[in-house]
Amino acid sequence: MSLTLDEPDTFASLADCALEQMPYPVVVLDRDLRLRLANAAARERLDAVAMGEDPCPPFDAVLARSGRIPADVRLRILSCCGAEVRGRNTRGRHDAVFSLSPGHTIALFARRLGPDRWMVVLEDRHRAAGPGGEAEESHRDRLTGIGNRHHIEKQLAAALCDDDPDSQPAILVFDIDRFRSINDHLGRNGGDALLRAVAGRLRHATRDADQLARLEGDQFAVLQHNGQSADHLAARLVDLLNRPYLVRGEVVTSGISLGVARAPGDGATASELLHHADLARREAKDAGGHAWRRFGQSMADRARSRLDLESDLRKALALGQLSLAYQPKVNLRTRAVTGFEALARWTHPKRGMVPPALFIPVAEDIRLIASIGDWALRTACQEAAAWPEPLTVAVNVSARQLDDGQHFLTQVAVSLRESGLPARRLELEITESALTRRPDEARALLRDLHEMGVRIAIDDFGTGYSSLGQLRTFPFDSIKIDRSFVSSLDSDHDSGALVRAIATLGSGLGMTVIAEGVETRNQARMVEADGCTDIQGFLIGRPVPAAEVRALLARNMSDLLDA
Ligand code: C2E
Ligand code: MG
Ligand code: MG
């Protein structure tokens, strides 16, 4: 089988030489898994004795006789090649990695050469073990002691090679609900302790044969070699891991969101299965968490359209597709417009008008909200500077914008300076949830803004968990009562009591109390009787483009409210 360069310099003979000189064992198998060709490295690795006298020995026998590869790995290599040769794998290629010992793996690459010829390359991979046993370390998550992403990907790839249709693997991926805020609350060490507790409970909940890993952050994975009972395990994990934890003397209640993908239906490769399990996890999370979902093709379709939306949104600012619409607010005592709330609008040539409730959360996820927020602030200040004194403009601020407080402060100062708008005519609307994440940082930032003269409003009040008492520690000038309370005023007595309580407290603290989403005169009368000072809603006016603000100012609000 050996070749030298004395032969004619044709492509075929050069290819033969190259194959022969390759430092990796390369073999060609036929349909019966017999060895048709072995290059020098393969002959050396499998050794001549193992090759025997037979010109086309069975690959199985050669591997067995070489004695270099443990029986279980040998069987899995053969099962991989078997799947290839018998055409069960129609892609014509198959890659897998088998672990022989810590730090020593064999990578297998199988490629179809023709109708009944397969090339198999086996590559030994050694990772030098350093003083701390680096080879093993590279597969282990230091924090929790279970495997890492690297480990699970390899194990999954190897499991996929198994020829037995009854033992197709499943991968389960989960993360901890609200981990970010729990981590903020417990501090870094407390967060780490929770992750270790989760890993510990995971060990107890699974079988020894199941492979465990922390993929990153608060994301974990479980590989089941036989995935038939994966749904059962998923339900059990959600139940077990949702139970409270004791972390540094504190009871922490959280849950997990988990996704399951099973071979072969849910994916053919390790990365595809992991990705699909992750999509299923996200669906469980979007449904409110504390839940698990099995991957389905519709999830992949939704993920695709979400990616398209993200890509369009990234271009929207540069293409000038974003604009601001302005919705008036009216003072109930004077019946006059006091100012407008700026609301982002995205007009896409094909999608049409995309509502902010849909694209703002996407912008937050893909960290585009800072640029959109900067743009909204600048544009609102510039457009409002042309309105008559003392009309105010209110700009919505996302929680994520508060994460980089220094940048935000600078943006506010620059927007005011460049537009010439006095600080007292700018109001920033912050939702309750933005304050609960890192209350101390948020409080300090809001105080700085307040000192600059900017007004601060708490938006959608009543939808979060903050208590009325907490309100006092923040420098709020206004409270905006969420429109869900206003819309249920007619039907629900509790809503009325809540609106009254918020209005009494807010007015007592000298704040403006705005009822959002007022659509009818009856609602306006009720919120006025309950003590709200201002209203906003379709009754007064829908959000309009900047060019229509002046026309709206000319309208007589008393007609709308009192007729
Ligand atoms: P929000 O700040 O609470 O704004 C009020 C929302 O209620 C607006 O929806 C407004 O059009 C709608 N609305 C006002 N009056 C009525 C009414 O009488 N009935 C009903 N059914 N709805 C009414 P929009 O414009 O779709 O905005 C939705 C949310 O998107 C906003 O809620 C705000 O949280 C967010 N948003 C909008 N623009 C921006 C922005 O520039 N930055 C950030 N961070 N968020 C924004
Ligand atoms: Mg708002
Ligand atoms: Mg609101």
mmCIF file of N, CA and C in Angstrom, residues 21-129:
data_model
loop_
_atom_site.group_PDB
_atom_site.id
_atom_site.type_symbol
_atom_site.label_atom_id
_atom_site.label_comp_id
_atom_site.label_asym_id
_atom_site.label_seq_id
_atom_site.Cartn_x
_atom_site.Cartn_y
_atom_site.Cartn_z
ATOM 1 N N GLN A 21 0.995 9.789 3.478
ATOM 2 C CA GLN A 21 1.854 10.539 4.407
ATOM 3 C C GLN A 21 1.076 11.209 5.552
ATOM 4 N N MET A 22 -0.243 11.195 5.433
ATOM 5 C CA MET A 22 -1.056 11.881 6.460
ATOM 6 C C MET A 22 -0.682 11.398 7.857
ATOM 7 N N PRO A 23 -0.533 12.311 8.813
ATOM 8 C CA PRO A 23 -0.169 11.875 10.167
ATOM 9 C C PRO A 23 -1.328 11.193 10.913
ATOM 10 N N TYR A 24 -2.542 11.207 10.342
ATOM 11 C CA TYR A 24 -3.677 10.572 11.023
ATOM 12 C C TYR A 24 -4.007 9.239 10.383
ATOM 13 N N PRO A 25 -4.463 8.273 11.175
ATOM 14 C CA PRO A 25 -4.930 7.023 10.591
ATOM 15 C C PRO A 25 -6.150 7.259 9.693
ATOM 16 N N VAL A 26 -6.022 6.857 8.425
ATOM 17 C CA VAL A 26 -7.136 6.977 7.479
ATOM 18 C C VAL A 26 -7.414 5.585 6.926
ATOM 19 N N VAL A 27 -8.680 5.145 7.015
ATOM 20 C CA VAL A 27 -9.012 3.846 6.428
ATOM 21 C C VAL A 27 -10.197 4.023 5.491
ATOM 22 N N VAL A 28 -10.305 3.091 4.516
ATOM 23 C CA VAL A 28 -11.484 3.078 3.645
ATOM 24 C C VAL A 28 -12.191 1.754 3.894
ATOM 25 N N LEU A 29 -13.497 1.838 4.145
ATOM 26 C CA LEU A 29 -14.298 0.640 4.455
ATOM 27 C C LEU A 29 -15.290 0.384 3.335
ATOM 28 N N ASP A 30 -15.665 -0.897 3.191
ATOM 29 C CA ASP A 30 -16.723 -1.192 2.227
ATOM 30 C C ASP A 30 -18.028 -1.416 2.983
ATOM 31 N N ARG A 31 -19.030 -1.827 2.238
ATOM 32 C CA ARG A 31 -20.374 -1.981 2.776
ATOM 33 C C ARG A 31 -20.425 -3.008 3.925
ATOM 34 N N ASP A 32 -19.496 -3.983 3.884
ATOM 35 C CA ASP A 32 -19.473 -5.001 4.948
ATOM 36 C C ASP A 32 -18.554 -4.604 6.100
ATOM 37 N N LEU A 33 -18.160 -3.335 6.127
ATOM 38 C CA LEU A 33 -17.251 -2.836 7.155
ATOM 39 C C LEU A 33 -15.916 -3.564 7.128
ATOM 40 N N ARG A 34 -15.487 -3.928 5.900
ATOM 41 C CA ARG A 34 -14.152 -4.515 5.756
ATOM 42 C C ARG A 34 -13.198 -3.416 5.334
ATOM 43 N N LEU A 35 -11.958 -3.604 5.754
ATOM 44 C CA LEU A 35 -10.921 -2.624 5.487
ATOM 45 C C LEU A 35 -10.445 -2.757 4.048
ATOM 46 N N ARG A 36 -10.610 -1.728 3.231
ATOM 47 C CA ARG A 36 -10.161 -1.778 1.849
ATOM 48 C C ARG A 36 -8.823 -1.080 1.690
ATOM 49 N N LEU A 37 -8.545 -0.139 2.558
ATOM 50 C CA LEU A 37 -7.305 0.610 2.457
ATOM 51 C C LEU A 37 -6.959 1.148 3.839
ATOM 52 N N ALA A 38 -5.656 1.164 4.149
ATOM 53 C CA ALA A 38 -5.236 1.790 5.410
ATOM 54 C C ALA A 38 -3.944 2.537 5.111
ATOM 55 N N ASN A 39 -3.859 3.779 5.471
ATOM 56 C CA ASN A 39 -2.609 4.508 5.204
ATOM 57 C C ASN A 39 -1.561 4.140 6.257
ATOM 58 N N ALA A 40 -0.360 4.712 6.120
ATOM 59 C CA ALA A 40 0.749 4.297 6.987
ATOM 60 C C ALA A 40 0.408 4.512 8.464
ATOM 61 N N ALA A 41 -0.190 5.667 8.762
ATOM 62 C CA ALA A 41 -0.506 5.948 10.170
ATOM 63 C C ALA A 41 -1.499 4.933 10.712
ATOM 64 N N ALA A 42 -2.457 4.530 9.871
ATOM 65 C CA ALA A 42 -3.443 3.541 10.322
ATOM 66 C C ALA A 42 -2.779 2.191 10.542
ATOM 67 N N ARG A 43 -1.903 1.828 9.634
ATOM 68 C CA ARG A 43 -1.237 0.518 9.780
ATOM 69 C C ARG A 43 -0.404 0.506 11.057
ATOM 70 N N GLU A 44 0.221 1.667 11.329
ATOM 71 C CA GLU A 44 1.060 1.724 12.519
ATOM 72 C C GLU A 44 0.198 1.688 13.799
ATOM 73 N N ARG A 45 -0.872 2.475 13.764
ATOM 74 C CA ARG A 45 -1.729 2.579 14.949
ATOM 75 C C ARG A 45 -2.415 1.240 15.242
ATOM 76 N N LEU A 46 -2.878 0.588 14.183
ATOM 77 C CA LEU A 46 -3.638 -0.654 14.395
ATOM 78 C C LEU A 46 -2.715 -1.870 14.396
ATOM 79 N N ASP A 47 -1.487 -1.667 14.040
ATOM 80 C CA ASP A 47 -0.364 -2.598 13.919
ATOM 81 C C ASP A 47 -0.637 -3.817 13.030
ATOM 82 N N ALA A 48 0.467 -4.250 12.450
ATOM 83 C CA ALA A 48 0.402 -5.242 11.377
ATOM 84 C C ALA A 48 -0.232 -6.549 11.835
ATOM 85 N N VAL A 49 0.053 -6.912 13.076
ATOM 86 C CA VAL A 49 -0.498 -8.184 13.561
ATOM 87 C C VAL A 49 -2.020 -8.132 13.514
ATOM 88 N N ALA A 50 -2.510 -6.971 13.958
ATOM 89 C CA ALA A 50 -3.960 -6.825 13.976
ATOM 90 C C ALA A 50 -4.541 -6.924 12.571
ATOM 91 N N MET A 51 -3.783 -6.420 11.581
ATOM 92 C CA MET A 51 -4.284 -6.429 10.200
ATOM 93 C C MET A 51 -4.409 -7.875 9.699
ATOM 94 N N GLY A 52 -3.524 -8.763 10.170
ATOM 95 C CA GLY A 52 -3.585 -10.176 9.780
ATOM 96 C C GLY A 52 -3.264 -10.401 8.322
ATOM 97 N N GLU A 53 -3.569 -11.585 7.859
ATOM 98 C CA GLU A 53 -3.235 -12.002 6.494
ATOM 99 C C GLU A 53 -4.301 -11.591 5.488
ATOM 100 N N ASP A 54 -5.516 -11.491 5.964
ATOM 101 C CA ASP A 54 -6.656 -11.184 5.095
ATOM 102 C C ASP A 54 -6.435 -9.846 4.387
ATOM 103 N N PRO A 55 -6.501 -9.780 3.047
ATOM 104 C CA PRO A 55 -6.299 -8.490 2.374
ATOM 105 C C PRO A 55 -7.408 -7.487 2.729
ATOM 106 N N CYS A 56 -8.589 -7.966 3.033
ATOM 107 C CA CYS A 56 -9.681 -7.058 3.404
ATOM 108 C C CYS A 56 -10.262 -7.506 4.748
ATOM 109 N N PRO A 57 -9.511 -7.324 5.839
ATOM 110 C CA PRO A 57 -9.993 -7.821 7.130
ATOM 111 C C PRO A 57 -11.188 -7.007 7.633
ATOM 112 N N PRO A 58 -12.082 -7.630 8.431
ATOM 113 C CA PRO A 58 -13.187 -6.862 9.013
ATOM 114 C C PRO A 58 -12.610 -5.811 9.978
ATOM 115 N N PHE A 59 -13.117 -4.586 9.865
ATOM 116 C CA PHE A 59 -12.607 -3.472 10.679
ATOM 117 C C PHE A 59 -12.779 -3.790 12.169
ATOM 118 N N ASP A 60 -13.892 -4.422 12.474
ATOM 119 C CA ASP A 60 -14.204 -4.831 13.834
ATOM 120 C C ASP A 60 -13.075 -5.678 14.426
ATOM 121 N N ALA A 61 -12.661 -6.692 13.649
ATOM 122 C CA ALA A 61 -11.621 -7.615 14.123
ATOM 123 C C ALA A 61 -10.298 -6.881 14.297
ATOM 124 N N VAL A 62 -9.998 -5.968 13.355
ATOM 125 C CA VAL A 62 -8.737 -5.234 13.433
ATOM 126 C C VAL A 62 -8.702 -4.368 14.692
ATOM 127 N N LEU A 63 -9.791 -3.670 14.925
ATOM 128 C CA LEU A 63 -9.847 -2.820 16.121
ATOM 129 C C LEU A 63 -9.717 -3.671 17.380
ATOM 130 N N ALA A 64 -10.407 -4.805 17.389
ATOM 131 C CA ALA A 64 -10.382 -5.666 18.573
ATOM 132 C C ALA A 64 -8.974 -6.213 18.807
ATOM 133 N N ARG A 65 -8.330 -6.667 17.715
ATOM 134 C CA ARG A 65 -7.003 -7.285 17.877
ATOM 135 C C ARG A 65 -5.940 -6.262 18.255
ATOM 136 N N SER A 66 -6.117 -4.997 17.815
ATOM 137 C CA SER A 66 -5.095 -3.995 18.113
ATOM 138 C C SER A 66 -4.972 -3.772 19.620
ATOM 139 N N GLY A 67 -6.074 -4.002 20.346
ATOM 140 C CA GLY A 67 -6.048 -3.902 21.813
ATOM 141 C C GLY A 67 -5.798 -2.493 22.321
ATOM 142 N N ARG A 68 -5.780 -1.519 21.413
ATOM 143 C CA ARG A 68 -5.463 -0.153 21.860
ATOM 144 C C ARG A 68 -6.709 0.639 22.266
ATOM 145 N N ILE A 69 -7.858 0.135 21.821
ATOM 146 C CA ILE A 69 -9.078 0.919 22.049
ATOM 147 C C ILE A 69 -10.021 0.109 22.943
ATOM 148 N N PRO A 70 -10.459 0.678 24.062
ATOM 149 C CA PRO A 70 -11.329 -0.063 24.970
ATOM 150 C C PRO A 70 -12.596 -0.563 24.255
ATOM 151 N N ALA A 71 -13.124 -1.685 24.742
ATOM 152 C CA ALA A 71 -14.234 -2.348 24.051
ATOM 153 C C ALA A 71 -15.431 -1.421 23.836
ATOM 154 N N ASP A 72 -15.796 -0.638 24.861
ATOM 155 C CA ASP A 72 -17.006 0.186 24.696
ATOM 156 C C ASP A 72 -16.812 1.247 23.620
ATOM 157 N N VAL A 73 -15.606 1.846 23.586
ATOM 158 C CA VAL A 73 -15.337 2.870 22.564
ATOM 159 C C VAL A 73 -15.319 2.210 21.183
ATOM 160 N N ARG A 74 -14.741 0.993 21.139
ATOM 161 C CA ARG A 74 -14.666 0.276 19.860
ATOM 162 C C ARG A 74 -16.073 0.042 19.308
ATOM 163 N N LEU A 75 -16.951 -0.371 20.194
ATOM 164 C CA LEU A 75 -18.318 -0.657 19.748
ATOM 165 C C LEU A 75 -18.995 0.604 19.226
ATOM 166 N N ARG A 76 -18.687 1.722 19.905
ATOM 167 C CA ARG A 76 -19.331 2.968 19.464
ATOM 168 C C ARG A 76 -18.751 3.441 18.140
ATOM 169 N N ILE A 77 -17.446 3.220 17.937
ATOM 170 C CA ILE A 77 -16.847 3.592 16.647
ATOM 171 C C ILE A 77 -17.492 2.753 15.551
ATOM 172 N N LEU A 78 -17.637 1.485 15.805
ATOM 173 C CA LEU A 78 -18.220 0.594 14.800
ATOM 174 C C LEU A 78 -19.675 0.955 14.542
ATOM 175 N N SER A 79 -20.353 1.329 15.621
ATOM 176 C CA SER A 79 -21.752 1.681 15.449
ATOM 177 C C SER A 79 -21.876 2.942 14.594
ATOM 178 N N CYS A 80 -20.935 3.881 14.783
ATOM 179 C CA CYS A 80 -20.904 5.083 13.931
ATOM 180 C C CYS A 80 -20.702 4.687 12.485
ATOM 181 N N CYS A 81 -19.662 3.898 12.247
ATOM 182 C CA CYS A 81 -19.344 3.517 10.875
ATOM 183 C C CYS A 81 -20.489 2.704 10.290
ATOM 184 N N GLY A 82 -21.112 1.857 11.137
ATOM 185 C CA GLY A 82 -22.227 1.032 10.676
ATOM 186 C C GLY A 82 -23.374 1.895 10.208
ATOM 187 N N ALA A 83 -23.666 2.934 10.996
ATOM 188 C CA ALA A 83 -24.769 3.825 10.627
ATOM 189 C C ALA A 83 -24.466 4.478 9.288
ATOM 190 N N GLU A 84 -23.204 4.810 9.080
ATOM 191 C CA GLU A 84 -22.805 5.439 7.817
ATOM 192 C C GLU A 84 -23.006 4.480 6.661
ATOM 193 N N VAL A 85 -22.398 3.319 6.828
ATOM 194 C CA VAL A 85 -22.316 2.407 5.700
ATOM 195 C C VAL A 85 -23.688 1.868 5.322
ATOM 196 N N ARG A 86 -24.521 1.629 6.322
ATOM 197 C CA ARG A 86 -25.834 1.092 5.995
ATOM 198 C C ARG A 86 -26.817 2.193 5.596
ATOM 199 N N GLY A 87 -26.267 3.385 5.421
ATOM 200 C CA GLY A 87 -27.077 4.466 4.852
ATOM 201 C C GLY A 87 -28.090 5.040 5.824
ATOM 202 N N ARG A 88 -27.959 4.727 7.130
ATOM 203 C CA ARG A 88 -28.911 5.315 8.069
ATOM 204 C C ARG A 88 -28.650 6.802 8.213
ATOM 205 N N ASN A 89 -27.399 7.152 8.031
ATOM 206 C CA ASN A 89 -27.071 8.571 8.065
ATOM 207 C C ASN A 89 -26.971 9.025 6.618
ATOM 208 N N THR A 90 -27.958 9.772 6.162
ATOM 209 C CA THR A 90 -28.026 10.092 4.744
ATOM 210 C C THR A 90 -27.213 11.325 4.386
ATOM 211 N N ARG A 91 -26.615 11.959 5.374
ATOM 212 C CA ARG A 91 -25.881 13.182 5.044
ATOM 213 C C ARG A 91 -24.526 12.886 4.438
ATOM 214 N N GLY A 92 -24.081 11.661 4.539
ATOM 215 C CA GLY A 92 -22.810 11.293 3.919
ATOM 216 C C GLY A 92 -21.610 11.742 4.727
ATOM 217 N N ARG A 93 -21.855 12.174 5.960
ATOM 218 C CA ARG A 93 -20.729 12.561 6.801
ATOM 219 C C ARG A 93 -21.126 12.395 8.260
ATOM 220 N N HIS A 94 -20.139 12.110 9.055
ATOM 221 C CA HIS A 94 -20.442 11.914 10.461
ATOM 222 C C HIS A 94 -19.189 12.221 11.275
ATOM 223 N N ASP A 95 -19.307 13.091 12.253
ATOM 224 C CA ASP A 95 -18.172 13.405 13.104
ATOM 225 C C ASP A 95 -18.535 13.070 14.547
ATOM 226 N N ALA A 96 -17.590 12.533 15.262
ATOM 227 C CA ALA A 96 -17.865 12.211 16.659
ATOM 228 C C ALA A 96 -16.561 12.217 17.442
ATOM 229 N N VAL A 97 -16.690 12.339 18.747
ATOM 230 C CA VAL A 97 -15.499 12.315 19.605
ATOM 231 C C VAL A 97 -15.741 11.317 20.731
ATOM 232 N N PHE A 98 -14.766 10.449 20.981
ATOM 233 C CA PHE A 98 -14.898 9.466 22.059
ATOM 234 C C PHE A 98 -13.808 9.716 23.070
ATOM 235 N N SER A 99 -14.187 9.597 24.329
ATOM 236 C CA SER A 99 -13.201 9.810 25.376
ATOM 237 C C SER A 99 -12.617 8.462 25.794
ATOM 238 N N LEU A 100 -11.290 8.343 25.744
ATOM 239 C CA LEU A 100 -10.638 7.094 26.156
ATOM 240 C C LEU A 100 -10.257 7.154 27.627
ATOM 241 N N SER A 101 -9.739 8.290 28.019
ATOM 242 C CA SER A 101 -9.354 8.513 29.405
ATOM 243 C C SER A 101 -9.302 10.023 29.572
ATOM 244 N N PRO A 102 -9.196 10.508 30.813
ATOM 245 C CA PRO A 102 -9.144 11.965 30.964
ATOM 246 C C PRO A 102 -8.012 12.550 30.118
ATOM 247 N N GLY A 103 -8.336 13.500 29.275
ATOM 248 C CA GLY A 103 -7.307 14.138 28.450
ATOM 249 C C GLY A 103 -6.973 13.392 27.183
ATOM 250 N N HIS A 104 -7.557 12.208 26.974
ATOM 251 C CA HIS A 104 -7.264 11.469 25.751
ATOM 252 C C HIS A 104 -8.570 11.122 25.047
ATOM 253 N N THR A 105 -8.733 11.693 23.854
ATOM 254 C CA THR A 105 -9.951 11.411 23.093
ATOM 255 C C THR A 105 -9.580 10.943 21.701
ATOM 256 N N ILE A 106 -10.527 10.308 21.040
ATOM 257 C CA ILE A 106 -10.364 9.968 19.625
ATOM 258 C C ILE A 106 -11.472 10.693 18.881
ATOM 259 N N ALA A 107 -11.057 11.487 17.877
ATOM 260 C CA ALA A 107 -12.054 12.134 17.033
ATOM 261 C C ALA A 107 -12.211 11.294 15.786
ATOM 262 N N LEU A 108 -13.456 11.085 15.376
ATOM 263 C CA LEU A 108 -13.734 10.273 14.188
ATOM 264 C C LEU A 108 -14.436 11.137 13.147
ATOM 265 N N PHE A 109 -13.931 11.071 11.918
ATOM 266 C CA PHE A 109 -14.573 11.787 10.809
ATOM 267 C C PHE A 109 -14.873 10.753 9.738
ATOM 268 N N ALA A 110 -16.126 10.518 9.446
ATOM 269 C CA ALA A 110 -16.476 9.545 8.399
ATOM 270 C C ALA A 110 -17.063 10.301 7.215
ATOM 271 N N ARG A 111 -16.615 9.969 6.008
ATOM 272 C CA ARG A 111 -17.110 10.641 4.798
ATOM 273 C C ARG A 111 -17.439 9.592 3.749
ATOM 274 N N ARG A 112 -18.572 9.765 3.062
ATOM 275 C CA ARG A 112 -18.923 8.843 1.993
ATOM 276 C C ARG A 112 -18.071 9.160 0.761
ATOM 277 N N LEU A 113 -17.412 8.136 0.217
ATOM 278 C CA LEU A 113 -16.589 8.354 -0.980
ATOM 279 C C LEU A 113 -17.346 7.939 -2.237
ATOM 280 N N GLY A 114 -18.177 6.927 -2.087
ATOM 281 C CA GLY A 114 -18.919 6.416 -3.235
ATOM 282 C C GLY A 114 -20.047 5.570 -2.700
ATOM 283 N N PRO A 115 -20.781 4.856 -3.605
ATOM 284 C CA PRO A 115 -21.958 4.124 -3.176
ATOM 285 C C PRO A 115 -21.663 3.139 -2.034
ATOM 286 N N ASP A 116 -20.529 2.435 -2.069
ATOM 287 C CA ASP A 116 -20.263 1.537 -0.947
ATOM 288 C C ASP A 116 -18.824 1.641 -0.458
ATOM 289 N N ARG A 117 -18.339 2.864 -0.443
ATOM 290 C CA ARG A 117 -17.000 3.105 0.102
ATOM 291 C C ARG A 117 -17.057 4.285 1.074
ATOM 292 N N TRP A 118 -16.441 4.066 2.219
ATOM 293 C CA TRP A 118 -16.420 5.112 3.230
ATOM 294 C C TRP A 118 -15.009 5.362 3.698
ATOM 295 N N MET A 119 -14.683 6.625 3.870
ATOM 296 C CA MET A 119 -13.386 6.964 4.434
ATOM 297 C C MET A 119 -13.600 7.316 5.917
ATOM 298 N N VAL A 120 -12.746 6.745 6.759
ATOM 299 C CA VAL A 120 -12.839 7.062 8.183
ATOM 300 C C VAL A 120 -11.470 7.556 8.647
ATOM 301 N N VAL A 121 -11.453 8.745 9.239
ATOM 302 C CA VAL A 121 -10.208 9.286 9.792
ATOM 303 C C VAL A 121 -10.339 9.238 11.304
ATOM 304 N N LEU A 122 -9.340 8.678 11.957
ATOM 305 C CA LEU A 122 -9.343 8.626 13.420
ATOM 306 C C LEU A 122 -8.186 9.481 13.915
ATOM 307 N N GLU A 123 -8.496 10.428 14.758
ATOM 308 C CA GLU A 123 -7.422 11.305 15.223
ATOM 309 C C GLU A 123 -7.295 11.207 16.744
ATOM 310 N N ASP A 124 -6.114 10.837 17.205
ATOM 311 C CA ASP A 124 -5.868 10.803 18.653
ATOM 312 C C ASP A 124 -5.664 12.217 19.147
ATOM 313 N N ARG A 125 -6.331 12.554 20.206
ATOM 314 C CA ARG A 125 -6.106 13.895 20.765
ATOM 315 C C ARG A 125 -5.706 13.760 22.228
ATOM 316 N N HIS A 126 -4.488 14.237 22.521
ATOM 317 C CA HIS A 126 -4.023 14.200 23.909
ATOM 318 C C HIS A 126 -3.956 15.617 24.411
ATOM 319 N N ARG A 127 -4.419 15.813 25.597
ATOM 320 C CA ARG A 127 -4.205 17.120 26.193
ATOM 321 C C ARG A 127 -3.285 16.910 27.376
ATOM 322 N N ALA A 128 -2.142 17.604 27.338
ATOM 323 C CA ALA A 128 -1.163 17.386 28.403
ATOM 324 C C ALA A 128 -1.782 17.728 29.738
ATOM 325 N N ALA A 129 -1.695 16.815 30.694
ATOM 326 C CA ALA A 129 -2.214 17.093 32.031
ATOM 327 C C ALA A 129 -1.183 17.883 32.811
#
